[in-house]
Amino acid sequence: EGQEAAIRRILSDRPRSHDKLVVGIPRGLATTRLMTLPTKDRKVIQKSVAFELEDDLPVELHDVIFDAAVIQSQGAGSTVYTAVALKKDLVVLLSQLQELGLDPDMITTEGWAASQLLARSVPENLAGAPICVINLGARQTVFHMMVAQRPVLSHTVPVGGDHVTRAIAA
């Protein structure tokens, strides 16, 4: 409810002008995973990801939407970032966005969005260095880590600024 109110306020305060609308799916609606696959062929990777997910997911594959991106190729293999969400959750999310007058061109995960933003923002002299961005929110903290401009971790912990403030006050 708080996010919806904030979005409504932002939309009413600012004129909408955008070429594309990209929405980050809430963390609780998606799961991500890094896979190492013995191929570089994109069609084979997509089929392999589906095969791997069938064994790993507690629901049927036809009940989810997934996507994968190659983040590194080494030798004959690839490291693949995979995101999975339940179709029913995405239908609800899209309905809520449409009620707000929003029609996204793309839905992505926070970890992937952060890694892509970081990859475009890192100065050349730090391009190969490990980088960690910490987003300290009121109730949670999110860590995004990259090595050589490739995402290696996006993790959320349920401790944030409010907890730190209370601890200092105590």
PDB file of N, CA, C and O in Angstrom, residues 63-107:
ATOM      1  N   ASP A  63       3.926 -23.082 -14.947  1.00  0.00           N
ATOM      2  CA  ASP A  63       3.375 -22.106 -14.006  1.00  0.00           C
ATOM      3  C   ASP A  63       4.312 -20.922 -13.760  1.00  0.00           C
ATOM      4  O   ASP A  63       3.982 -20.030 -12.984  1.00  0.00           O
ATOM      5  N   VAL A  64       5.487 -20.928 -14.414  1.00  0.00           N
ATOM      6  CA  VAL A  64       6.457 -19.861 -14.194  1.00  0.00           C
ATOM      7  C   VAL A  64       6.849 -19.194 -15.507  1.00  0.00           C
ATOM      8  O   VAL A  64       6.622 -19.732 -16.587  1.00  0.00           O
ATOM      9  N   ILE A  65       7.437 -18.029 -15.349  1.00  0.00           N
ATOM     10  CA  ILE A  65       8.098 -17.348 -16.456  1.00  0.00           C
ATOM     11  C   ILE A  65       9.549 -17.213 -16.037  1.00  0.00           C
ATOM     12  O   ILE A  65       9.840 -16.867 -14.892  1.00  0.00           O
ATOM     13  N   PHE A  66      10.452 -17.528 -16.953  1.00  0.00           N
ATOM     14  CA  PHE A  66      11.871 -17.409 -16.624  1.00  0.00           C
ATOM     15  C   PHE A  66      12.612 -16.808 -17.795  1.00  0.00           C
ATOM     16  O   PHE A  66      12.153 -16.838 -18.936  1.00  0.00           O
ATOM     17  N   ASP A  67      13.762 -16.264 -17.476  1.00  0.00           N
ATOM     18  CA  ASP A  67      14.644 -15.737 -18.507  1.00  0.00           C
ATOM     19  C   ASP A  67      16.066 -15.931 -18.039  1.00  0.00           C
ATOM     20  O   ASP A  67      16.323 -16.080 -16.838  1.00  0.00           O
ATOM     21  N   ALA A  68      16.976 -15.937 -18.978  1.00  0.00           N
ATOM     22  CA  ALA A  68      18.379 -16.168 -18.658  1.00  0.00           C
ATOM     23  C   ALA A  68      19.252 -15.256 -19.510  1.00  0.00           C
ATOM     24  O   ALA A  68      18.892 -14.911 -20.626  1.00  0.00           O
ATOM     25  N   ALA A  69      20.380 -14.854 -18.934  1.00  0.00           N
ATOM     26  CA  ALA A  69      21.347 -14.026 -19.649  1.00  0.00           C
ATOM     27  C   ALA A  69      22.737 -14.581 -19.388  1.00  0.00           C
ATOM     28  O   ALA A  69      23.079 -14.898 -18.247  1.00  0.00           O
ATOM     29  N   VAL A  70      23.510 -14.707 -20.437  1.00  0.00           N
ATOM     30  CA  VAL A  70      24.895 -15.160 -20.298  1.00  0.00           C
ATOM     31  C   VAL A  70      25.697 -13.991 -19.731  1.00  0.00           C
ATOM     32  O   VAL A  70      25.702 -12.898 -20.289  1.00  0.00           O
ATOM     33  N   ILE A  71      26.353 -14.235 -18.605  1.00  0.00           N
ATOM     34  CA  ILE A  71      27.160 -13.160 -18.023  1.00  0.00           C
ATOM     35  C   ILE A  71      28.648 -13.392 -18.215  1.00  0.00           C
ATOM     36  O   ILE A  71      29.438 -12.482 -18.025  1.00  0.00           O
ATOM     37  N   GLN A  72      29.011 -14.627 -18.580  1.00  0.00           N
ATOM     38  CA  GLN A  72      30.415 -14.902 -18.835  1.00  0.00           C
ATOM     39  C   GLN A  72      30.530 -16.175 -19.660  1.00  0.00           C
ATOM     40  O   GLN A  72      29.791 -17.132 -19.440  1.00  0.00           O
ATOM     41  N   SER A  73      31.440 -16.161 -20.601  1.00  0.00           N
ATOM     42  CA  SER A  73      31.774 -17.367 -21.362  1.00  0.00           C
ATOM     43  C   SER A  73      33.232 -17.676 -21.110  1.00  0.00           C
ATOM     44  O   SER A  73      34.079 -16.784 -21.149  1.00  0.00           O
ATOM     45  N   GLN A  74      33.495 -18.935 -20.819  1.00  0.00           N
ATOM     46  CA  GLN A  74      34.871 -19.363 -20.600  1.00  0.00           C
ATOM     47  C   GLN A  74      35.033 -20.732 -21.249  1.00  0.00           C
ATOM     48  O   GLN A  74      34.234 -21.620 -21.008  1.00  0.00           O
ATOM     49  N   GLY A  75      36.057 -20.843 -22.090  1.00  0.00           N
ATOM     50  CA  GLY A  75      36.246 -22.096 -22.812  1.00  0.00           C
ATOM     51  C   GLY A  75      35.014 -22.404 -23.633  1.00  0.00           C
ATOM     52  O   GLY A  75      34.518 -21.578 -24.374  1.00  0.00           O
ATOM     53  N   ALA A  76      34.482 -23.622 -23.475  1.00  0.00           N
ATOM     54  CA  ALA A  76      33.287 -24.024 -24.207  1.00  0.00           C
ATOM     55  C   ALA A  76      32.021 -23.825 -23.379  1.00  0.00           C
ATOM     56  O   ALA A  76      30.929 -24.173 -23.812  1.00  0.00           O
ATOM     57  N   GLY A  77      32.133 -23.242 -22.169  1.00  0.00           N
ATOM     58  CA  GLY A  77      30.981 -23.112 -21.285  1.00  0.00           C
ATOM     59  C   GLY A  77      30.561 -21.676 -21.037  1.00  0.00           C
ATOM     60  O   GLY A  77      31.209 -20.729 -21.471  1.00  0.00           O
ATOM     61  N   SER A  78      29.457 -21.533 -20.314  1.00  0.00           N
ATOM     62  CA  SER A  78      28.902 -20.223 -20.001  1.00  0.00           C
ATOM     63  C   SER A  78      28.380 -20.185 -18.574  1.00  0.00           C
ATOM     64  O   SER A  78      27.877 -21.188 -18.064  1.00  0.00           O
ATOM     65  N   THR A  79      28.489 -19.013 -17.960  1.00  0.00           N
ATOM     66  CA  THR A  79      27.831 -18.761 -16.686  1.00  0.00           C
ATOM     67  C   THR A  79      26.588 -17.955 -17.017  1.00  0.00           C
ATOM     68  O   THR A  79      26.664 -16.938 -17.715  1.00  0.00           O
ATOM     69  N   VAL A  80      25.447 -18.432 -16.523  1.00  0.00           N
ATOM     70  CA  VAL A  80      24.159 -17.871 -16.912  1.00  0.00           C
ATOM     71  C   VAL A  80      23.396 -17.393 -15.674  1.00  0.00           C
ATOM     72  O   VAL A  80      23.254 -18.138 -14.705  1.00  0.00           O
ATOM     73  N   TYR A  81      22.932 -16.149 -15.711  1.00  0.00           N
ATOM     74  CA  TYR A  81      22.079 -15.590 -14.664  1.00  0.00           C
ATOM     75  C   TYR A  81      20.643 -15.908 -15.056  1.00  0.00           C
ATOM     76  O   TYR A  81      20.203 -15.595 -16.160  1.00  0.00           O
ATOM     77  N   THR A  82      19.905 -16.531 -14.153  1.00  0.00           N
ATOM     78  CA  THR A  82      18.534 -16.945 -14.435  1.00  0.00           C
ATOM     79  C   THR A  82      17.590 -16.345 -13.403  1.00  0.00           C
ATOM     80  O   THR A  82      17.883 -16.354 -12.207  1.00  0.00           O
ATOM     81  N   ALA A  83      16.462 -15.816 -13.862  1.00  0.00           N
ATOM     82  CA  ALA A  83      15.429 -15.282 -12.981  1.00  0.00           C
ATOM     83  C   ALA A  83      14.125 -16.020 -13.260  1.00  0.00           C
ATOM     84  O   ALA A  83      13.800 -16.301 -14.419  1.00  0.00           O
ATOM     85  N   VAL A  84      13.388 -16.332 -12.185  1.00  0.00           N
ATOM     86  CA  VAL A  84      12.141 -17.094 -12.295  1.00  0.00           C
ATOM     87  C   VAL A  84      11.070 -16.432 -11.439  1.00  0.00           C
ATOM     88  O   VAL A  84      11.348 -16.018 -10.309  1.00  0.00           O
ATOM     89  N   ALA A  85       9.847 -16.335 -11.978  1.00  0.00           N
ATOM     90  CA  ALA A  85       8.707 -15.811 -11.217  1.00  0.00           C
ATOM     91  C   ALA A  85       7.461 -16.610 -11.603  1.00  0.00           C
ATOM     92  O   ALA A  85       7.358 -17.116 -12.723  1.00  0.00           O
ATOM     93  N   LEU A  86       6.541 -16.699 -10.667  1.00  0.00           N
ATOM     94  CA  LEU A  86       5.266 -17.356 -10.948  1.00  0.00           C
ATOM     95  C   LEU A  86       4.429 -16.480 -11.878  1.00  0.00           C
ATOM     96  O   LEU A  86       4.337 -15.261 -11.679  1.00  0.00           O
ATOM     97  N   LYS A  87       3.810 -17.106 -12.881  1.00  0.00           N
ATOM     98  CA  LYS A  87       2.966 -16.359 -13.814  1.00  0.00           C
ATOM     99  C   LYS A  87       1.850 -15.627 -13.071  1.00  0.00           C
ATOM    100  O   LYS A  87       1.563 -14.470 -13.358  1.00  0.00           O
ATOM    101  N   LYS A  88       1.225 -16.308 -12.101  1.00  0.00           N
ATOM    102  CA  LYS A  88       0.094 -15.689 -11.394  1.00  0.00           C
ATOM    103  C   LYS A  88       0.529 -14.420 -10.656  1.00  0.00           C
ATOM    104  O   LYS A  88      -0.223 -13.449 -10.597  1.00  0.00           O
ATOM    105  N   ASP A  89       1.753 -14.404 -10.113  1.00  0.00           N
ATOM    106  CA  ASP A  89       2.249 -13.207  -9.430  1.00  0.00           C
ATOM    107  C   ASP A  89       2.480 -12.064 -10.418  1.00  0.00           C
ATOM    108  O   ASP A  89       2.203 -10.902 -10.115  1.00  0.00           O
ATOM    109  N   LEU A  90       2.988 -12.396 -11.602  1.00  0.00           N
ATOM    110  CA  LEU A  90       3.228 -11.363 -12.609  1.00  0.00           C
ATOM    111  C   LEU A  90       1.922 -10.801 -13.146  1.00  0.00           C
ATOM    112  O   LEU A  90       1.832  -9.599 -13.436  1.00  0.00           O
ATOM    113  N   VAL A  91       0.901 -11.632 -13.271  1.00  0.00           N
ATOM    114  CA  VAL A  91      -0.411 -11.156 -13.715  1.00  0.00           C
ATOM    115  C   VAL A  91      -0.956 -10.136 -12.721  1.00  0.00           C
ATOM    116  O   VAL A  91      -1.445  -9.067 -13.101  1.00  0.00           O
ATOM    117  N   VAL A  92      -0.844 -10.433 -11.425  1.00  0.00           N
ATOM    118  CA  VAL A  92      -1.299  -9.504 -10.389  1.00  0.00           C
ATOM    119  C   VAL A  92      -0.496  -8.212 -10.447  1.00  0.00           C
ATOM    120  O   VAL A  92      -1.055  -7.107 -10.410  1.00  0.00           O
ATOM    121  N   LEU A  93       0.826  -8.315 -10.550  1.00  0.00           N
ATOM    122  CA  LEU A  93       1.677  -7.136 -10.622  1.00  0.00           C
ATOM    123  C   LEU A  93       1.314  -6.266 -11.824  1.00  0.00           C
ATOM    124  O   LEU A  93       1.161  -5.049 -11.697  1.00  0.00           O
ATOM    125  N   LEU A  94       1.171  -6.886 -12.988  1.00  0.00           N
ATOM    126  CA  LEU A  94       0.821  -6.119 -14.191  1.00  0.00           C
ATOM    127  C   LEU A  94      -0.546  -5.463 -14.049  1.00  0.00           C
ATOM    128  O   LEU A  94      -0.744  -4.324 -14.485  1.00  0.00           O
ATOM    129  N   SER A  95      -1.487  -6.148 -13.433  1.00  0.00           N
ATOM    130  CA  SER A  95      -2.825  -5.565 -13.205  1.00  0.00           C
ATOM    131  C   SER A  95      -2.726  -4.335 -12.303  1.00  0.00           C
ATOM    132  O   SER A  95      -3.356  -3.308 -12.564  1.00  0.00           O
ATOM    133  N   GLN A  96      -1.921  -4.451 -11.238  1.00  0.00           N
ATOM    134  CA  GLN A  96      -1.750  -3.321 -10.327  1.00  0.00           C
ATOM    135  C   GLN A  96      -1.104  -2.139 -11.034  1.00  0.00           C
ATOM    136  O   GLN A  96      -1.491  -0.981 -10.825  1.00  0.00           O
ATOM    137  N   LEU A  97      -0.114  -2.418 -11.867  1.00  0.00           N
ATOM    138  CA  LEU A  97       0.549  -1.344 -12.605  1.00  0.00           C
ATOM    139  C   LEU A  97      -0.416  -0.689 -13.593  1.00  0.00           C
ATOM    140  O   LEU A  97      -0.423   0.538 -13.735  1.00  0.00           O
ATOM    141  N   GLN A  98      -1.231  -1.487 -14.261  1.00  0.00           N
ATOM    142  CA  GLN A  98      -2.192  -0.929 -15.218  1.00  0.00           C
ATOM    143  C   GLN A  98      -3.236  -0.073 -14.515  1.00  0.00           C
ATOM    144  O   GLN A  98      -3.682   0.930 -15.060  1.00  0.00           O
ATOM    145  N   GLU A  99      -3.612  -0.446 -13.288  1.00  0.00           N
ATOM    146  CA  GLU A  99      -4.541   0.379 -12.515  1.00  0.00           C
ATOM    147  C   GLU A  99      -3.939   1.755 -12.223  1.00  0.00           C
ATOM    148  O   GLU A  99      -4.667   2.732 -12.063  1.00  0.00           O
ATOM    149  N   LEU A 100      -2.614   1.816 -12.156  1.00  0.00           N
ATOM    150  CA  LEU A 100      -1.914   3.083 -11.940  1.00  0.00           C
ATOM    151  C   LEU A 100      -1.649   3.829 -13.250  1.00  0.00           C
ATOM    152  O   LEU A 100      -1.043   4.891 -13.253  1.00  0.00           O
ATOM    153  N   GLY A 101      -2.068   3.231 -14.353  1.00  0.00           N
ATOM    154  CA  GLY A 101      -1.840   3.844 -15.659  1.00  0.00           C
ATOM    155  C   GLY A 101      -0.472   3.549 -16.234  1.00  0.00           C
ATOM    156  O   GLY A 101      -0.001   4.256 -17.116  1.00  0.00           O
ATOM    157  N   LEU A 102       0.177   2.498 -15.746  1.00  0.00           N
ATOM    158  CA  LEU A 102       1.513   2.139 -16.213  1.00  0.00           C
ATOM    159  C   LEU A 102       1.465   0.853 -17.023  1.00  0.00           C
ATOM    160  O   LEU A 102       0.813  -0.113 -16.637  1.00  0.00           O
ATOM    161  N   ASP A 103       2.167   0.855 -18.147  1.00  0.00           N
ATOM    162  CA  ASP A 103       2.242  -0.324 -19.009  1.00  0.00           C
ATOM    163  C   ASP A 103       3.724  -0.582 -19.305  1.00  0.00           C
ATOM    164  O   ASP A 103       4.278  -0.026 -20.249  1.00  0.00           O
ATOM    165  N   PRO A 104       4.386  -1.413 -18.466  1.00  0.00           N
ATOM    166  CA  PRO A 104       5.835  -1.582 -18.624  1.00  0.00           C
ATOM    167  C   PRO A 104       6.225  -2.283 -19.921  1.00  0.00           C
ATOM    168  O   PRO A 104       5.529  -3.173 -20.402  1.00  0.00           O
ATOM    169  N   ASP A 105       7.359  -1.837 -20.455  1.00  0.00           N
ATOM    170  CA  ASP A 105       7.954  -2.489 -21.619  1.00  0.00           C
ATOM    171  C   ASP A 105       8.779  -3.696 -21.191  1.00  0.00           C
ATOM    172  O   ASP A 105       8.991  -4.612 -21.975  1.00  0.00           O
ATOM    173  N   MET A 106       9.271  -3.647 -19.946  1.00  0.00           N
ATOM    174  CA  MET A 106      10.130  -4.717 -19.448  1.00  0.00           C
ATOM    175  C   MET A 106       9.950  -4.848 -17.943  1.00  0.00           C
ATOM    176  O   MET A 106       9.742  -3.860 -17.256  1.00  0.00           O
ATOM    177  N   ILE A 107      10.036  -6.083 -17.470  1.00  0.00           N
ATOM    178  CA  ILE A 107      10.071  -6.355 -16.037  1.00  0.00           C
ATOM    179  C   ILE A 107      11.384  -7.072 -15.769  1.00  0.00           C
ATOM    180  O   ILE A 107      11.751  -7.998 -16.496  1.00  0.00           O
TER     181      ILE A 107
END
